[in-house]
Amino acid sequence: MTSRTLHVHVVQAAPHPRRIDENLDTAKHLLRESPGEIVVLPELFATGYQTVELDDLAMDLHDPRLADLASVCRETRTALVIGFIERGDSAVFDSTLVIDRTGEILP
């Protein structure tokens, strides 16, 4: 059996409340500066930890801002795990987005 080391960069950081673009810019910066193969960010990092008035913060998986984040994953060959508020058919959810190192957003 062959073993391999996996480098994971787990970040404990405080995102800006309700400032999605700034938080995603921070995530892109961390991807570009990370020594790891996987960057893991906190729950609801994309939106800042919020529990009220969530509808205006919710994103679906086709949001262009997430596609931009996926392109940085592809560029850096780094996977990403990031919390966000996801828009569902009839509600919003505290979700985790996973993007692989090829830039594919995983369901």
PDB file of N, CA and C in Angstrom:
ATOM      1  N   MET A   1       0.840  -1.169   0.000  1.00  0.00           N
ATOM      2  CA  MET A   1       0.000   0.000   0.000  1.00  0.00           C
ATOM      3  C   MET A   1       0.891   1.240   0.000  1.00  0.00           C
ATOM      4  N   THR A   2       0.535   2.204  -0.816  1.00  0.00           N
ATOM      5  CA  THR A   2       1.267   3.458  -0.898  1.00  0.00           C
ATOM      6  C   THR A   2       0.543   4.517  -0.091  1.00  0.00           C
ATOM      7  N   SER A   3       1.298   5.266   0.683  1.00  0.00           N
ATOM      8  CA  SER A   3       0.666   6.357   1.432  1.00  0.00           C
ATOM      9  C   SER A   3       1.071   7.686   0.806  1.00  0.00           C
ATOM     10  N   ARG A   4       0.244   8.673   1.030  1.00  0.00           N
ATOM     11  CA  ARG A   4       0.475  10.003   0.483  1.00  0.00           C
ATOM     12  C   ARG A   4      -0.005  11.002   1.509  1.00  0.00           C
ATOM     13  N   THR A   5       0.700  12.113   1.627  1.00  0.00           N
ATOM     14  CA  THR A   5       0.308  13.165   2.548  1.00  0.00           C
ATOM     15  C   THR A   5      -0.655  14.118   1.848  1.00  0.00           C
ATOM     16  N   LEU A   6      -1.725  14.445   2.527  1.00  0.00           N
ATOM     17  CA  LEU A   6      -2.698  15.409   2.029  1.00  0.00           C
ATOM     18  C   LEU A   6      -2.575  16.667   2.879  1.00  0.00           C
ATOM     19  N   HIS A   7      -2.364  17.794   2.243  1.00  0.00           N
ATOM     20  CA  HIS A   7      -2.205  19.059   2.954  1.00  0.00           C
ATOM     21  C   HIS A   7      -3.532  19.814   2.970  1.00  0.00           C
ATOM     22  N   VAL A   8      -4.095  19.962   4.165  1.00  0.00           N
ATOM     23  CA  VAL A   8      -5.374  20.638   4.352  1.00  0.00           C
ATOM     24  C   VAL A   8      -5.123  21.921   5.128  1.00  0.00           C
ATOM     25  N   HIS A   9      -5.629  23.019   4.609  1.00  0.00           N
ATOM     26  CA  HIS A   9      -5.505  24.322   5.251  1.00  0.00           C
ATOM     27  C   HIS A   9      -6.864  24.676   5.844  1.00  0.00           C
ATOM     28  N   VAL A  10      -6.999  24.504   7.150  1.00  0.00           N
ATOM     29  CA  VAL A  10      -8.247  24.806   7.849  1.00  0.00           C
ATOM     30  C   VAL A  10      -8.127  26.223   8.404  1.00  0.00           C
ATOM     31  N   VAL A  11      -9.047  27.084   8.005  1.00  0.00           N
ATOM     32  CA  VAL A  11      -8.973  28.500   8.364  1.00  0.00           C
ATOM     33  C   VAL A  11     -10.098  28.843   9.335  1.00  0.00           C
ATOM     34  N   GLN A  12      -9.731  29.401  10.462  1.00  0.00           N
ATOM     35  CA  GLN A  12     -10.728  29.958  11.380  1.00  0.00           C
ATOM     36  C   GLN A  12     -10.646  31.465  11.225  1.00  0.00           C
ATOM     37  N   ALA A  13     -11.606  32.030  10.539  1.00  0.00           N
ATOM     38  CA  ALA A  13     -11.599  33.464  10.251  1.00  0.00           C
ATOM     39  C   ALA A  13     -13.005  34.011  10.414  1.00  0.00           C
ATOM     40  N   ALA A  14     -13.080  35.281  10.703  1.00  0.00           N
ATOM     41  CA  ALA A  14     -14.378  35.939  10.880  1.00  0.00           C
ATOM     42  C   ALA A  14     -14.751  36.667   9.588  1.00  0.00           C
ATOM     43  N   PRO A  15     -15.767  36.179   8.892  1.00  0.00           N
ATOM     44  CA  PRO A  15     -16.202  36.875   7.686  1.00  0.00           C
ATOM     45  C   PRO A  15     -16.971  38.145   8.034  1.00  0.00           C
ATOM     46  N   HIS A  16     -17.124  38.992   7.033  1.00  0.00           N
ATOM     47  CA  HIS A  16     -17.883  40.233   7.210  1.00  0.00           C
ATOM     48  C   HIS A  16     -19.371  39.927   7.070  1.00  0.00           C
ATOM     49  N   PRO A  17     -20.176  40.286   8.066  1.00  0.00           N
ATOM     50  CA  PRO A  17     -21.614  40.013   7.991  1.00  0.00           C
ATOM     51  C   PRO A  17     -22.266  40.666   6.767  1.00  0.00           C
ATOM     52  N   ARG A  18     -22.975  39.833   5.996  1.00  0.00           N
ATOM     53  CA  ARG A  18     -23.802  40.278   4.877  1.00  0.00           C
ATOM     54  C   ARG A  18     -22.993  40.879   3.724  1.00  0.00           C
ATOM     55  N   ARG A  19     -21.704  40.618   3.667  1.00  0.00           N
ATOM     56  CA  ARG A  19     -20.851  41.172   2.600  1.00  0.00           C
ATOM     57  C   ARG A  19     -20.247  40.023   1.798  1.00  0.00           C
ATOM     58  N   ILE A  20     -21.106  39.415   1.000  1.00  0.00           N
ATOM     59  CA  ILE A  20     -20.746  38.209   0.256  1.00  0.00           C
ATOM     60  C   ILE A  20     -19.531  38.438  -0.635  1.00  0.00           C
ATOM     61  N   ASP A  21     -19.534  39.512  -1.414  1.00  0.00           N
ATOM     62  CA  ASP A  21     -18.431  39.729  -2.351  1.00  0.00           C
ATOM     63  C   ASP A  21     -17.089  39.831  -1.628  1.00  0.00           C
ATOM     64  N   GLU A  22     -17.049  40.533  -0.514  1.00  0.00           N
ATOM     65  CA  GLU A  22     -15.804  40.640   0.256  1.00  0.00           C
ATOM     66  C   GLU A  22     -15.379  39.287   0.806  1.00  0.00           C
ATOM     67  N   ASN A  23     -16.327  38.532   1.308  1.00  0.00           N
ATOM     68  CA  ASN A  23     -16.006  37.217   1.869  1.00  0.00           C
ATOM     69  C   ASN A  23     -15.500  36.262   0.790  1.00  0.00           C
ATOM     70  N   LEU A  24     -16.101  36.308  -0.381  1.00  0.00           N
ATOM     71  CA  LEU A  24     -15.640  35.456  -1.472  1.00  0.00           C
ATOM     72  C   LEU A  24     -14.275  35.909  -1.978  1.00  0.00           C
ATOM     73  N   ASP A  25     -14.020  37.212  -1.962  1.00  0.00           N
ATOM     74  CA  ASP A  25     -12.675  37.705  -2.304  1.00  0.00           C
ATOM     75  C   ASP A  25     -11.643  37.177  -1.315  1.00  0.00           C
ATOM     76  N   THR A  26     -11.995  37.141  -0.042  1.00  0.00           N
ATOM     77  CA  THR A  26     -11.093  36.579   0.973  1.00  0.00           C
ATOM     78  C   THR A  26     -10.845  35.098   0.685  1.00  0.00           C
ATOM     79  N   ALA A  27     -11.889  34.372   0.340  1.00  0.00           N
ATOM     80  CA  ALA A  27     -11.731  32.949   0.015  1.00  0.00           C
ATOM     81  C   ALA A  27     -10.797  32.780  -1.182  1.00  0.00           C
ATOM     82  N   LYS A  28     -10.952  33.605  -2.206  1.00  0.00           N
ATOM     83  CA  LYS A  28     -10.083  33.511  -3.386  1.00  0.00           C
ATOM     84  C   LYS A  28      -8.635  33.816  -3.012  1.00  0.00           C
ATOM     85  N   HIS A  29      -8.445  34.815  -2.163  1.00  0.00           N
ATOM     86  CA  HIS A  29      -7.092  35.139  -1.693  1.00  0.00           C
ATOM     87  C   HIS A  29      -6.488  33.943  -0.951  1.00  0.00           C
ATOM     88  N   LEU A  30      -7.262  33.330  -0.067  1.00  0.00           N
ATOM     89  CA  LEU A  30      -6.773  32.175   0.682  1.00  0.00           C
ATOM     90  C   LEU A  30      -6.432  31.011  -0.248  1.00  0.00           C
ATOM     91  N   LEU A  31      -7.219  30.796  -1.276  1.00  0.00           N
ATOM     92  CA  LEU A  31      -6.911  29.748  -2.247  1.00  0.00           C
ATOM     93  C   LEU A  31      -5.578  30.016  -2.933  1.00  0.00           C
ATOM     94  N   ARG A  32      -5.360  31.267  -3.284  1.00  0.00           N
ATOM     95  CA  ARG A  32      -4.120  31.620  -3.991  1.00  0.00           C
ATOM     96  C   ARG A  32      -2.898  31.572  -3.072  1.00  0.00           C
ATOM     97  N   GLU A  33      -3.097  31.801  -1.793  1.00  0.00           N
ATOM     98  CA  GLU A  33      -1.987  31.845  -0.844  1.00  0.00           C
ATOM     99  C   GLU A  33      -1.819  30.566  -0.034  1.00  0.00           C
ATOM    100  N   SER A  34      -2.726  29.631  -0.186  1.00  0.00           N
ATOM    101  CA  SER A  34      -2.742  28.442   0.658  1.00  0.00           C
ATOM    102  C   SER A  34      -1.630  27.470   0.297  1.00  0.00           C
ATOM    103  N   PRO A  35      -1.004  26.912   1.321  1.00  0.00           N
ATOM    104  CA  PRO A  35      -0.034  25.858   1.057  1.00  0.00           C
ATOM    105  C   PRO A  35      -0.699  24.487   0.887  1.00  0.00           C
ATOM    106  N   GLY A  36      -2.005  24.426   1.052  1.00  0.00           N
ATOM    107  CA  GLY A  36      -2.699  23.137   1.072  1.00  0.00           C
ATOM    108  C   GLY A  36      -3.279  22.727  -0.249  1.00  0.00           C
ATOM    109  N   GLU A  37      -3.769  21.500  -0.277  1.00  0.00           N
ATOM    110  CA  GLU A  37      -4.488  20.979  -1.429  1.00  0.00           C
ATOM    111  C   GLU A  37      -5.985  21.182  -1.256  1.00  0.00           C
ATOM    112  N   ILE A  38      -6.391  21.384  -0.002  1.00  0.00           N
ATOM    113  CA  ILE A  38      -7.789  21.658   0.329  1.00  0.00           C
ATOM    114  C   ILE A  38      -7.809  22.821   1.312  1.00  0.00           C
ATOM    115  N   VAL A  39      -8.674  23.797   1.053  1.00  0.00           N
ATOM    116  CA  VAL A  39      -8.910  24.892   1.995  1.00  0.00           C
ATOM    117  C   VAL A  39     -10.302  24.690   2.573  1.00  0.00           C
ATOM    118  N   VAL A  40     -10.406  24.716   3.901  1.00  0.00           N
ATOM    119  CA  VAL A  40     -11.683  24.543   4.583  1.00  0.00           C
ATOM    120  C   VAL A  40     -11.988  25.814   5.357  1.00  0.00           C
ATOM    121  N   LEU A  41     -13.126  26.437   5.045  1.00  0.00           N
ATOM    122  CA  LEU A  41     -13.544  27.679   5.690  1.00  0.00           C
ATOM    123  C   LEU A  41     -14.767  27.411   6.575  1.00  0.00           C
ATOM    124  N   PRO A  42     -15.050  28.308   7.502  1.00  0.00           N
ATOM    125  CA  PRO A  42     -16.120  28.074   8.481  1.00  0.00           C
ATOM    126  C   PRO A  42     -17.540  28.050   7.896  1.00  0.00           C
ATOM    127  N   GLU A  43     -18.427  27.591   8.760  1.00  0.00           N
ATOM    128  CA  GLU A  43     -19.857  27.601   8.474  1.00  0.00           C
ATOM    129  C   GLU A  43     -20.294  29.021   8.112  1.00  0.00           C
ATOM    130  N   LEU A  44     -21.069  29.131   7.055  1.00  0.00           N
ATOM    131  CA  LEU A  44     -21.635  30.399   6.582  1.00  0.00           C
ATOM    132  C   LEU A  44     -20.586  31.466   6.310  1.00  0.00           C
ATOM    133  N   PHE A  45     -19.376  31.061   5.933  1.00  0.00           N
ATOM    134  CA  PHE A  45     -18.312  32.027   5.668  1.00  0.00           C
ATOM    135  C   PHE A  45     -18.679  32.972   4.528  1.00  0.00           C
ATOM    136  N   ALA A  46     -19.309  32.462   3.490  1.00  0.00           N
ATOM    137  CA  ALA A  46     -19.604  33.294   2.316  1.00  0.00           C
ATOM    138  C   ALA A  46     -20.505  34.474   2.651  1.00  0.00           C
ATOM    139  N   THR A  47     -21.419  34.292   3.576  1.00  0.00           N
ATOM    140  CA  THR A  47     -22.395  35.335   3.881  1.00  0.00           C
ATOM    141  C   THR A  47     -22.131  36.041   5.200  1.00  0.00           C
ATOM    142  N   GLY A  48     -21.157  35.558   5.945  1.00  0.00           N
ATOM    143  CA  GLY A  48     -21.029  36.013   7.322  1.00  0.00           C
ATOM    144  C   GLY A  48     -22.096  35.272   8.105  1.00  0.00           C
ATOM    145  N   TYR A  49     -21.807  34.917   9.320  1.00  0.00           N
ATOM    146  CA  TYR A  49     -22.756  34.103  10.081  1.00  0.00           C
ATOM    147  C   TYR A  49     -23.996  34.935  10.383  1.00  0.00           C
ATOM    148  N   GLN A  50     -25.096  34.605   9.738  1.00  0.00           N
ATOM    149  CA  GLN A  50     -26.348  35.340   9.857  1.00  0.00           C
ATOM    150  C   GLN A  50     -27.477  34.363  10.148  1.00  0.00           C
ATOM    151  N   THR A  51     -28.474  34.827  10.909  1.00  0.00           N
ATOM    152  CA  THR A  51     -29.622  33.964  11.211  1.00  0.00           C
ATOM    153  C   THR A  51     -30.961  34.626  10.899  1.00  0.00           C
ATOM    154  N   VAL A  52     -30.936  35.868  10.432  1.00  0.00           N
ATOM    155  CA  VAL A  52     -32.178  36.573  10.102  1.00  0.00           C
ATOM    156  C   VAL A  52     -32.071  37.187   8.707  1.00  0.00           C
ATOM    157  N   GLU A  53     -33.217  37.427   8.096  1.00  0.00           N
ATOM    158  CA  GLU A  53     -33.283  38.041   6.769  1.00  0.00           C
ATOM    159  C   GLU A  53     -32.333  37.355   5.795  1.00  0.00           C
ATOM    160  N   LEU A  54     -32.519  36.059   5.675  1.00  0.00           N
ATOM    161  CA  LEU A  54     -31.599  35.243   4.901  1.00  0.00           C
ATOM    162  C   LEU A  54     -31.920  35.192   3.419  1.00  0.00           C
ATOM    163  N   ASP A  55     -33.159  35.504   3.059  1.00  0.00           N
ATOM    164  CA  ASP A  55     -33.551  35.350   1.661  1.00  0.00           C
ATOM    165  C   ASP A  55     -32.686  36.187   0.720  1.00  0.00           C
ATOM    166  N   ASP A  56     -32.318  37.398   1.124  1.00  0.00           N
ATOM    167  CA  ASP A  56     -31.505  38.245   0.252  1.00  0.00           C
ATOM    168  C   ASP A  56     -30.043  37.809   0.203  1.00  0.00           C
ATOM    169  N   LEU A  57     -29.625  36.907   1.089  1.00  0.00           N
ATOM    170  CA  LEU A  57     -28.255  36.395   1.092  1.00  0.00           C
ATOM    171  C   LEU A  57     -28.127  35.045   0.393  1.00  0.00           C
ATOM    172  N   ALA A  58     -29.257  34.373   0.184  1.00  0.00           N
ATOM    173  CA  ALA A  58     -29.224  33.009  -0.340  1.00  0.00           C
ATOM    174  C   ALA A  58     -28.738  32.974  -1.789  1.00  0.00           C
ATOM    175  N   MET A  59     -27.958  31.947  -2.094  1.00  0.00           N
ATOM    176  CA  MET A  59     -27.431  31.728  -3.442  1.00  0.00           C
ATOM    177  C   MET A  59     -27.796  30.318  -3.882  1.00  0.00           C
ATOM    178  N   ASP A  60     -27.950  30.139  -5.184  1.00  0.00           N
ATOM    179  CA  ASP A  60     -28.079  28.777  -5.679  1.00  0.00           C
ATOM    180  C   ASP A  60     -26.735  28.374  -6.291  1.00  0.00           C
ATOM    181  N   LEU A  61     -26.613  27.132  -6.651  1.00  0.00           N
ATOM    182  CA  LEU A  61     -25.327  26.628  -7.146  1.00  0.00           C
ATOM    183  C   LEU A  61     -24.943  27.186  -8.505  1.00  0.00           C
ATOM    184  N   HIS A  62     -25.856  27.913  -9.157  1.00  0.00           N
ATOM    185  CA  HIS A  62     -25.563  28.515 -10.455  1.00  0.00           C
ATOM    186  C   HIS A  62     -25.213  29.995 -10.340  1.00  0.00           C
ATOM    187  N   ASP A  63     -25.042  30.479  -9.133  1.00  0.00           N
ATOM    188  CA  ASP A  63     -24.685  31.885  -8.914  1.00  0.00           C
ATOM    189  C   ASP A  63     -23.324  32.157  -9.558  1.00  0.00           C
ATOM    190  N   PRO A  64     -23.203  33.219 -10.365  1.00  0.00           N
ATOM    191  CA  PRO A  64     -21.934  33.514 -11.039  1.00  0.00           C
ATOM    192  C   PRO A  64     -20.775  33.747 -10.063  1.00  0.00           C
ATOM    193  N   ARG A  65     -21.086  34.194  -8.855  1.00  0.00           N
ATOM    194  CA  ARG A  65     -20.011  34.396  -7.874  1.00  0.00           C
ATOM    195  C   ARG A  65     -19.402  33.062  -7.465  1.00  0.00           C
ATOM    196  N   LEU A  66     -20.204  32.011  -7.435  1.00  0.00           N
ATOM    197  CA  LEU A  66     -19.672  30.689  -7.113  1.00  0.00           C
ATOM    198  C   LEU A  66     -18.890  30.122  -8.294  1.00  0.00           C
ATOM    199  N   ALA A  67     -19.327  30.430  -9.503  1.00  0.00           N
ATOM    200  CA  ALA A  67     -18.576  30.012 -10.688  1.00  0.00           C
ATOM    201  C   ALA A  67     -17.204  30.673 -10.703  1.00  0.00           C
ATOM    202  N   ASP A  68     -17.141  31.925 -10.292  1.00  0.00           N
ATOM    203  CA  ASP A  68     -15.861  32.632 -10.222  1.00  0.00           C
ATOM    204  C   ASP A  68     -14.947  31.979  -9.180  1.00  0.00           C
ATOM    205  N   LEU A  69     -15.512  31.609  -8.057  1.00  0.00           N
ATOM    206  CA  LEU A  69     -14.761  30.912  -7.015  1.00  0.00           C
ATOM    207  C   LEU A  69     -14.249  29.565  -7.544  1.00  0.00           C
ATOM    208  N   ALA A  70     -15.084  28.865  -8.288  1.00  0.00           N
ATOM    209  CA  ALA A  70     -14.686  27.583  -8.877  1.00  0.00           C
ATOM    210  C   ALA A  70     -13.521  27.758  -9.845  1.00  0.00           C
ATOM    211  N   SER A  71     -13.508  28.866 -10.585  1.00  0.00           N
ATOM    212  CA  SER A  71     -12.401  29.078 -11.522  1.00  0.00           C
ATOM    213  C   SER A  71     -11.086  29.297 -10.788  1.00  0.00           C
ATOM    214  N   VAL A  72     -11.134  29.901  -9.605  1.00  0.00           N
ATOM    215  CA  VAL A  72      -9.913  30.071  -8.804  1.00  0.00           C
ATOM    216  C   VAL A  72      -9.457  28.713  -8.270  1.00  0.00           C
ATOM    217  N   CYS A  73     -10.382  27.851  -7.904  1.00  0.00           N
ATOM    218  CA  CYS A  73     -10.009  26.490  -7.490  1.00  0.00           C
ATOM    219  C   CYS A  73      -9.284  25.777  -8.632  1.00  0.00           C
ATOM    220  N   ARG A  74      -9.819  25.907  -9.840  1.00  0.00           N
ATOM    221  CA  ARG A  74      -9.194  25.287 -11.013  1.00  0.00           C
ATOM    222  C   ARG A  74      -7.814  25.892 -11.254  1.00  0.00           C
ATOM    223  N   GLU A  75      -7.717  27.214 -11.186  1.00  0.00           N
ATOM    224  CA  GLU A  75      -6.455  27.922 -11.419  1.00  0.00           C
ATOM    225  C   GLU A  75      -5.375  27.485 -10.420  1.00  0.00           C
ATOM    226  N   THR A  76      -5.754  27.328  -9.168  1.00  0.00           N
ATOM    227  CA  THR A  76      -4.786  27.008  -8.115  1.00  0.00           C
ATOM    228  C   THR A  76      -4.649  25.511  -7.862  1.00  0.00           C
ATOM    229  N   ARG A  77      -5.537  24.703  -8.502  1.00  0.00           N
ATOM    230  CA  ARG A  77      -5.553  23.252  -8.276  1.00  0.00           C
ATOM    231  C   ARG A  77      -5.760  22.931  -6.803  1.00  0.00           C
ATOM    232  N   THR A  78      -6.644  23.728  -6.159  1.00  0.00           N
ATOM    233  CA  THR A  78      -6.942  23.581  -4.735  1.00  0.00           C
ATOM    234  C   THR A  78      -8.442  23.379  -4.565  1.00  0.00           C
ATOM    235  N   ALA A  79      -8.819  22.389  -3.778  1.00  0.00           N
ATOM    236  CA  ALA A  79     -10.229  22.159  -3.465  1.00  0.00           C
ATOM    237  C   ALA A  79     -10.656  23.122  -2.356  1.00  0.00           C
ATOM    238  N   LEU A  80     -11.956  23.377  -2.271  1.00  0.00           N
ATOM    239  CA  LEU A  80     -12.492  24.312  -1.293  1.00  0.00           C
ATOM    240  C   LEU A  80     -13.751  23.750  -0.649  1.00  0.00           C
ATOM    241  N   VAL A  81     -13.847  23.945   0.658  1.00  0.00           N
ATOM    242  CA  VAL A  81     -15.065  23.656   1.416  1.00  0.00           C
ATOM    243  C   VAL A  81     -15.430  24.963   2.100  1.00  0.00           C
ATOM    244  N   ILE A  82     -16.637  25.483   1.815  1.00  0.00           N
ATOM    245  CA  ILE A  82     -17.036  26.794   2.331  1.00  0.00           C
ATOM    246  C   ILE A  82     -18.530  26.773   2.655  1.00  0.00           C
ATOM    247  N   GLY A  83     -18.885  27.370   3.783  1.00  0.00           N
ATOM    248  CA  GLY A  83     -20.283  27.444   4.171  1.00  0.00           C
ATOM    249  C   GLY A  83     -20.986  28.611   3.508  1.00  0.00           C
ATOM    250  N   PHE A  84     -22.266  28.402   3.158  1.00  0.00           N
ATOM    251  CA  PHE A  84     -23.059  29.470   2.540  1.00  0.00           C
ATOM    252  C   PHE A  84     -24.542  29.221   2.789  1.00  0.00           C
ATOM    253  N   ILE A  85     -25.356  30.210   2.495  1.00  0.00           N
ATOM    254  CA  ILE A  85     -26.805  30.068   2.589  1.00  0.00           C
ATOM    255  C   ILE A  85     -27.309  29.712   1.195  1.00  0.00           C
ATOM    256  N   GLU A  86     -27.901  28.530   1.097  1.00  0.00           N
ATOM    257  CA  GLU A  86     -28.345  28.021  -0.196  1.00  0.00           C
ATOM    258  C   GLU A  86     -29.845  28.208  -0.362  1.00  0.00           C
ATOM    259  N   ARG A  87     -30.220  28.684  -1.548  1.00  0.00           N
ATOM    260  CA  ARG A  87     -31.637  28.845  -1.877  1.00  0.00           C
ATOM    261  C   ARG A  87     -32.190  27.522  -2.383  1.00  0.00           C
ATOM    262  N   GLY A  88     -33.203  27.032  -1.707  1.00  0.00           N
ATOM    263  CA  GLY A  88     -33.891  25.820  -2.148  1.00  0.00           C
ATOM    264  C   GLY A  88     -35.192  26.187  -2.836  1.00  0.00           C
ATOM    265  N   ASP A  89     -35.987  25.200  -3.184  1.00  0.00           N
ATOM    266  CA  ASP A  89     -37.257  25.454  -3.864  1.00  0.00           C
ATOM    267  C   ASP A  89     -38.232  26.244  -3.003  1.00  0.00           C
ATOM    268  N   SER A  90     -38.265  25.938  -1.696  1.00  0.00           N
ATOM    269  CA  SER A  90     -39.248  26.605  -0.839  1.00  0.00           C
ATOM    270  C   SER A  90     -38.659  27.156   0.454  1.00  0.00           C
ATOM    271  N   ALA A  91     -37.332  27.091   0.594  1.00  0.00           N
ATOM    272  CA  ALA A  91     -36.694  27.561   1.830  1.00  0.00           C
ATOM    273  C   ALA A  91     -35.221  27.848   1.558  1.00  0.00           C
ATOM    274  N   VAL A  92     -34.550  28.382   2.561  1.00  0.00           N
ATOM    275  CA  VAL A  92     -33.099  28.563   2.485  1.00  0.00           C
ATOM    276  C   VAL A  92     -32.457  27.626   3.501  1.00  0.00           C
ATOM    277  N   PHE A  93     -31.208  27.246   3.221  1.00  0.00           N
ATOM    278  CA  PHE A  93     -30.534  26.241   4.032  1.00  0.00           C
ATOM    279  C   PHE A  93     -29.112  26.684   4.381  1.00  0.00           C
ATOM    280  N   ASP A  94     -28.661  26.305   5.557  1.00  0.00           N
ATOM    281  CA  ASP A  94     -27.269  26.446   5.972  1.00  0.00           C
ATOM    282  C   ASP A  94     -26.536  25.286   5.304  1.00  0.00           C
ATOM    283  N   SER A  95     -25.805  25.573   4.236  1.00  0.00           N
ATOM    284  CA  SER A  95     -25.213  24.515   3.414  1.00  0.00           C
ATOM    285  C   SER A  95     -23.699  24.626   3.370  1.00  0.00           C
ATOM    286  N   THR A  96     -23.094  23.579   2.887  1.00  0.00           N
ATOM    287  CA  THR A  96     -21.663  23.546   2.655  1.00  0.00           C
ATOM    288  C   THR A  96     -21.434  23.326   1.171  1.00  0.00           C
ATOM    289  N   LEU A  97     -20.639  24.208   0.594  1.00  0.00           N
ATOM    290  CA  LEU A  97     -20.279  24.101  -0.813  1.00  0.00           C
ATOM    291  C   LEU A  97     -18.922  23.429  -0.900  1.00  0.00           C
ATOM    292  N   VAL A  98     -18.815  22.439  -1.786  1.00  0.00           N
ATOM    293  CA  VAL A  98     -17.547  21.773  -2.030  1.00  0.00           C
ATOM    294  C   VAL A  98     -17.218  21.934  -3.512  1.00  0.00           C
ATOM    295  N   ILE A  99     -16.028  22.472  -3.758  1.00  0.00           N
ATOM    296  CA  ILE A  99     -15.527  22.631  -5.125  1.00  0.00           C
ATOM    297  C   ILE A  99     -14.227  21.837  -5.200  1.00  0.00           C
ATOM    298  N   ASP A 100     -14.107  20.956  -6.179  1.00  0.00           N
ATOM    299  CA  ASP A 100     -12.877  20.165  -6.270  1.00  0.00           C
ATOM    300  C   ASP A 100     -11.764  20.958  -6.950  1.00  0.00           C
ATOM    301  N   ARG A 101     -10.600  20.379  -7.012  1.00  0.00           N
ATOM    302  CA  ARG A 101      -9.438  21.104  -7.530  1.00  0.00           C
ATOM    303  C   ARG A 101      -9.479  21.337  -9.037  1.00  0.00           C
ATOM    304  N   THR A 102     -10.457  20.726  -9.721  1.00  0.00           N
ATOM    305  CA  THR A 102     -10.642  20.993 -11.148  1.00  0.00           C
ATOM    306  C   THR A 102     -11.654  22.107 -11.382  1.00  0.00           C
ATOM    307  N   GLY A 103     -12.231  22.618 -10.278  1.00  0.00           N
ATOM    308  CA  GLY A 103     -13.223  23.676 -10.386  1.00  0.00           C
ATOM    309  C   GLY A 103     -14.644  23.194 -10.499  1.00  0.00           C
ATOM    310  N   GLU A 104     -14.854  21.897 -10.307  1.00  0.00           N
ATOM    311  CA  GLU A 104     -16.215  21.359 -10.378  1.00  0.00           C
ATOM    312  C   GLU A 104     -16.930  21.566  -9.045  1.00  0.00           C
ATOM    313  N   ILE A 105     -18.120  22.167  -9.113  1.00  0.00           N
ATOM    314  CA  ILE A 105     -18.960  22.315  -7.931  1.00  0.00           C
ATOM    315  C   ILE A 105     -19.665  20.994  -7.714  1.00  0.00           C
ATOM    316  N   LEU A 106     -19.407  20.389  -6.551  1.00  0.00           N
ATOM    317  CA  LEU A 106     -19.948  19.056  -6.283  1.00  0.00           C
ATOM    318  C   LEU A 106     -21.318  19.168  -5.620  1.00  0.00           C
ATOM    319  N   PRO A 107     -22.245  18.292  -6.010  1.00  0.00           N
ATOM    320  CA  PRO A 107     -23.595  18.344  -5.439  1.00  0.00           C
ATOM    321  C   PRO A 107     -23.622  17.857  -3.987  1.00  0.00           C
TER     322      PRO A 107
END
